[in-house]
mmCIF file of C-alpha atoms in Angstrom:
data_model
loop_
_atom_site.group_PDB
_atom_site.id
_atom_site.type_symbol
_atom_site.label_atom_id
_atom_site.label_comp_id
_atom_site.label_asym_id
_atom_site.label_seq_id
_atom_site.Cartn_x
_atom_site.Cartn_y
_atom_site.Cartn_z
ATOM 1 C CA UNK U 240 13.139 52.875 -43.722
ATOM 2 C CA UNK U 241 16.263 51.253 -42.343
ATOM 3 C CA UNK U 242 15.289 52.082 -38.744
ATOM 4 C CA UNK U 243 11.817 50.569 -39.276
ATOM 5 C CA UNK U 244 13.339 47.307 -40.533
ATOM 6 C CA UNK U 245 15.741 47.164 -37.621
ATOM 7 C CA UNK U 246 12.916 47.823 -35.161
ATOM 8 C CA UNK U 247 10.858 45.090 -36.801
ATOM 9 C CA UNK U 248 13.703 42.598 -36.633
ATOM 10 C CA UNK U 249 14.347 43.378 -32.941
ATOM 11 C CA UNK U 250 10.635 42.986 -32.164
ATOM 12 C CA UNK U 251 10.585 39.733 -34.154
ATOM 13 C CA UNK U 252 13.575 38.348 -32.286
ATOM 14 C CA UNK U 253 11.964 39.207 -28.931
ATOM 15 C CA UNK U 254 8.796 37.464 -30.019
ATOM 16 C CA UNK U 255 10.799 34.459 -31.203
ATOM 17 C CA UNK U 256 12.793 34.230 -27.961
ATOM 18 C CA UNK U 257 9.567 34.553 -25.902
ATOM 19 C CA UNK U 258 8.041 31.750 -27.984
ATOM 20 C CA UNK U 259 11.162 29.586 -27.563
ATOM 21 C CA UNK U 260 11.105 30.135 -23.815
ATOM 22 C CA UNK U 261 7.401 29.329 -23.492
ATOM 23 C CA UNK U 262 7.810 26.272 -25.735
ATOM 24 C CA UNK U 263 10.712 24.912 -23.699
ATOM 25 C CA UNK U 264 8.874 25.547 -20.455
ATOM 26 C CA UNK U 265 5.510 24.012 -21.378
ATOM 27 C CA UNK U 266 5.747 21.507 -24.247
ATOM 28 C CA UNK U 267 6.882 18.455 -22.243
ATOM 29 C CA UNK U 268 3.879 18.629 -19.879
ATOM 30 C CA UNK U 269 1.557 19.325 -22.800
ATOM 31 C CA UNK U 270 2.819 16.223 -24.643
ATOM 32 C CA UNK U 271 2.405 14.103 -21.499
ATOM 33 C CA UNK U 272 -1.127 15.359 -21.038
ATOM 34 C CA UNK U 273 -1.988 14.652 -24.638
ATOM 35 C CA UNK U 274 -0.418 11.178 -24.387
ATOM 36 C CA UNK U 275 -2.437 10.333 -21.326
ATOM 37 C CA UNK U 276 -5.574 11.543 -23.090
ATOM 38 C CA UNK U 277 -4.933 9.647 -26.376
ATOM 39 C CA UNK U 278 -2.494 6.831 -25.626
ATOM 40 C CA UNK U 279 -0.673 7.553 -28.893
ATOM 41 C CA UNK U 280 2.800 9.070 -28.863
ATOM 42 C CA UNK U 281 2.850 10.603 -32.372
ATOM 43 C CA UNK U 282 -0.665 12.010 -32.015
ATOM 44 C CA UNK U 283 0.139 13.461 -28.596
ATOM 45 C CA UNK U 284 3.154 15.308 -29.986
ATOM 46 C CA UNK U 285 1.032 16.676 -32.849
ATOM 47 C CA UNK U 286 -1.789 17.686 -30.533
ATOM 48 C CA UNK U 287 0.553 19.442 -28.086
ATOM 49 C CA UNK U 288 2.369 21.315 -30.825
ATOM 50 C CA UNK U 289 -0.871 22.344 -32.524
ATOM 51 C CA UNK U 290 -2.264 23.529 -29.190
ATOM 52 C CA UNK U 291 0.898 25.498 -28.464
ATOM 53 C CA UNK U 292 0.781 27.241 -31.862
ATOM 54 C CA UNK U 293 -2.925 28.011 -31.403
ATOM 55 C CA UNK U 294 -2.464 29.488 -27.889
ATOM 56 C CA UNK U 295 0.711 31.383 -28.736
ATOM 57 C CA UNK U 296 -0.979 32.794 -31.826
ATOM 58 C CA UNK U 297 -3.543 34.351 -29.490
ATOM 59 C CA UNK U 298 -0.832 35.652 -27.084
ATOM 60 C CA UNK U 299 -1.824 39.304 -27.589
ATOM 61 C CA UNK U 300 -5.447 38.470 -26.792
ATOM 62 C CA UNK U 301 -4.820 36.590 -23.529
ATOM 63 C CA UNK U 302 -6.339 38.436 -20.606
ATOM 64 C CA UNK U 303 -3.617 37.304 -18.240
ATOM 65 C CA UNK U 304 -0.239 36.296 -19.688
ATOM 66 C CA UNK U 305 0.530 34.137 -16.603
ATOM 67 C CA UNK U 306 -2.464 31.935 -17.546
ATOM 68 C CA UNK U 307 -0.692 30.657 -20.654
ATOM 69 C CA UNK U 308 -0.340 27.172 -19.172
ATOM 70 C CA UNK U 309 -4.026 26.952 -18.327
ATOM 71 C CA UNK U 310 -4.971 28.021 -21.854
ATOM 72 C CA UNK U 311 -2.466 25.471 -23.226
ATOM 73 C CA UNK U 312 -3.947 22.655 -21.056
ATOM 74 C CA UNK U 313 -7.424 23.527 -22.325
ATOM 75 C CA UNK U 314 -6.249 23.552 -25.959
ATOM 76 C CA UNK U 315 -4.555 20.139 -25.479
ATOM 77 C CA UNK U 316 -7.725 18.637 -23.973
ATOM 78 C CA UNK U 317 -9.814 20.030 -26.841
ATOM 79 C CA UNK U 318 -7.267 18.703 -29.341
ATOM 80 C CA UNK U 319 -7.383 15.248 -27.729
ATOM 81 C CA UNK U 320 -11.183 15.259 -27.876
ATOM 82 C CA UNK U 321 -11.080 16.149 -31.539
ATOM 83 C CA UNK U 322 -8.537 13.388 -32.116
ATOM 84 C CA UNK U 323 -10.830 10.833 -30.444
ATOM 85 C CA UNK U 324 -13.758 11.942 -32.630
ATOM 86 C CA UNK U 325 -11.705 11.671 -35.794
ATOM 87 C CA UNK U 326 -10.164 8.392 -34.679
ATOM 88 C CA UNK U 327 -13.596 6.937 -33.920
ATOM 89 C CA UNK U 328 -14.798 7.730 -37.430
ATOM 90 C CA UNK U 329 -11.597 6.343 -38.886
ATOM 91 C CA UNK U 330 -11.811 3.113 -36.798
ATOM 92 C CA UNK U 331 -15.428 2.518 -37.748
ATOM 93 C CA UNK U 332 -14.622 3.014 -41.403
ATOM 94 C CA UNK U 333 -11.651 0.666 -41.272
ATOM 95 C CA UNK U 334 -13.618 -1.956 -39.385
ATOM 96 C CA UNK U 335 -16.456 -1.759 -41.847
ATOM 97 C CA UNK U 336 -14.286 -1.751 -44.979
ATOM 98 C CA UNK U 337 -11.456 -4.067 -44.055
ATOM 99 C CA UNK U 338 -12.477 -5.748 -40.808
ATOM 100 C CA UNK U 339 -9.197 -4.625 -39.323
ATOM 101 C CA UNK U 340 -8.242 -2.405 -36.366
ATOM 102 C CA UNK U 341 -5.156 -0.244 -36.273
ATOM 103 C CA UNK U 342 -2.566 -1.386 -33.717
ATOM 104 C CA UNK U 343 -2.074 0.648 -30.552
ATOM 105 C CA UNK U 344 0.980 2.869 -30.497
ATOM 106 C CA UNK U 345 3.875 2.112 -28.206
ATOM 107 C CA UNK U 346 3.951 4.220 -25.039
ATOM 108 C CA UNK U 347 6.954 6.119 -23.670
ATOM 109 C CA UNK U 348 8.811 4.188 -20.971
ATOM 110 C CA UNK U 349 7.905 4.824 -17.397
ATOM 111 C CA UNK U 350 4.539 6.555 -17.874
ATOM 112 C CA UNK U 351 2.051 3.693 -17.486
ATOM 113 C CA UNK U 352 2.269 -0.045 -17.896
ATOM 114 C CA UNK U 353 0.180 -1.533 -20.675
ATOM 115 C CA UNK U 354 -2.801 -2.648 -18.632
ATOM 116 C CA UNK U 355 -3.090 0.552 -16.597
ATOM 117 C CA UNK U 356 -2.898 2.572 -19.800
ATOM 118 C CA UNK U 357 -5.581 0.367 -21.376
ATOM 119 C CA UNK U 358 -7.913 0.815 -18.391
ATOM 120 C CA UNK U 359 -7.295 4.572 -18.266
ATOM 121 C CA UNK U 360 -8.092 4.848 -21.966
ATOM 122 C CA UNK U 361 -11.326 2.873 -21.455
ATOM 123 C CA UNK U 362 -12.734 5.639 -19.234
ATOM 124 C CA UNK U 363 -15.104 8.138 -20.876
ATOM 125 C CA UNK U 364 -13.120 11.203 -22.098
ATOM 126 C CA UNK U 365 -14.364 13.632 -19.401
ATOM 127 C CA UNK U 366 -13.657 11.121 -16.600
ATOM 128 C CA UNK U 367 -10.231 10.413 -18.085
ATOM 129 C CA UNK U 368 -9.476 14.140 -18.332
ATOM 130 C CA UNK U 369 -10.570 14.748 -14.729
ATOM 131 C CA UNK U 370 -8.445 11.856 -13.408
ATOM 132 C CA UNK U 371 -5.388 12.857 -15.422
ATOM 133 C CA UNK U 372 -5.581 16.543 -14.561
ATOM 134 C CA UNK U 373 -6.401 15.980 -10.911
ATOM 135 C CA UNK U 374 -4.032 13.169 -10.028
ATOM 136 C CA UNK U 375 -1.328 13.058 -12.746
ATOM 137 C CA UNK U 376 -1.005 16.801 -13.380
ATOM 138 C CA UNK U 377 -1.736 17.483 -9.664
ATOM 139 C CA UNK U 378 -4.062 20.384 -10.382
ATOM 140 C CA UNK U 379 -6.579 21.645 -7.847
ATOM 141 C CA UNK U 380 -10.283 20.901 -8.269
ATOM 142 C CA UNK U 381 -10.831 24.569 -9.164
ATOM 143 C CA UNK U 382 -8.132 24.447 -11.857
ATOM 144 C CA UNK U 383 -9.563 21.268 -13.334
ATOM 145 C CA UNK U 384 -13.046 22.762 -13.262
ATOM 146 C CA UNK U 385 -11.801 25.801 -15.193
ATOM 147 C CA UNK U 386 -10.074 23.608 -17.764
ATOM 148 C CA UNK U 387 -13.031 21.349 -18.277
ATOM 149 C CA UNK U 388 -15.553 24.193 -18.143
ATOM 150 C CA UNK U 389 -17.623 22.568 -15.432
ATOM 151 C CA UNK U 390 -18.338 23.000 -11.729
ATOM 152 C CA UNK U 391 -16.030 21.909 -8.898
ATOM 153 C CA UNK U 392 -18.659 19.356 -7.851
ATOM 154 C CA UNK U 393 -18.682 17.912 -11.343
ATOM 155 C CA UNK U 394 -14.907 17.534 -11.190
ATOM 156 C CA UNK U 395 -15.208 15.675 -7.894
ATOM 157 C CA UNK U 396 -17.871 13.404 -9.361
ATOM 158 C CA UNK U 397 -15.924 12.696 -12.589
ATOM 159 C CA UNK U 398 -12.675 12.045 -10.756
ATOM 160 C CA UNK U 399 -14.352 9.878 -8.110
ATOM 161 C CA UNK U 400 -16.182 7.731 -10.692
ATOM 162 C CA UNK U 401 -13.041 7.423 -12.817
ATOM 163 C CA UNK U 402 -10.882 6.374 -9.856
ATOM 164 C CA UNK U 403 -13.552 3.916 -8.676
ATOM 165 C CA UNK U 404 -13.598 2.319 -12.126
ATOM 166 C CA UNK U 405 -9.780 2.129 -12.209
ATOM 167 C CA UNK U 406 -9.710 0.552 -8.715
ATOM 168 C CA UNK U 407 -12.457 -1.882 -9.612
ATOM 169 C CA UNK U 408 -10.850 -3.146 -12.828
ATOM 170 C CA UNK U 409 -7.246 -3.221 -11.539
ATOM 171 C CA UNK U 410 -8.207 -4.728 -8.166
ATOM 172 C CA UNK U 411 -10.183 -7.569 -9.865
ATOM 173 C CA UNK U 412 -7.074 -8.463 -11.827
ATOM 174 C CA UNK U 413 -4.697 -8.763 -8.856
ATOM 175 C CA UNK U 414 -3.927 -12.331 -7.758
#
């Protein structure tokens, strides 16, 4: 009995240290990705942490352990999409009931200035995801295609249209 408990505690500490190591290695990028997808600091931290817990909870079922980051990116993107759906319902309810909008959250320093962030957030979610993953996260087209569950050509189209929209809006505003 005593040996079994000791073995269980050693296995638990290994699992805990593996989780701590993975968390330290991946959480900052996951929070940044979630922030770029949502524009809300608190929500991005919640989304990234929920995604990490979900992916780590499936650790034994991952086909390739080295793909943890890709699974985490995918979970963050899905979490951000869910957040936007819930937020849309919430905003429509608030607008209908009180005629008010909730104020935008402050962004972390150095990521994006206010106008660039606003324009980025105005892109449709899939275009925004493609632009962020391709240019901010510096992932290849194949990696982005895998994360968004679409073809490489679709990634090119989404990123191209998103960047064209960003250039159009930001260029029109320059003096």
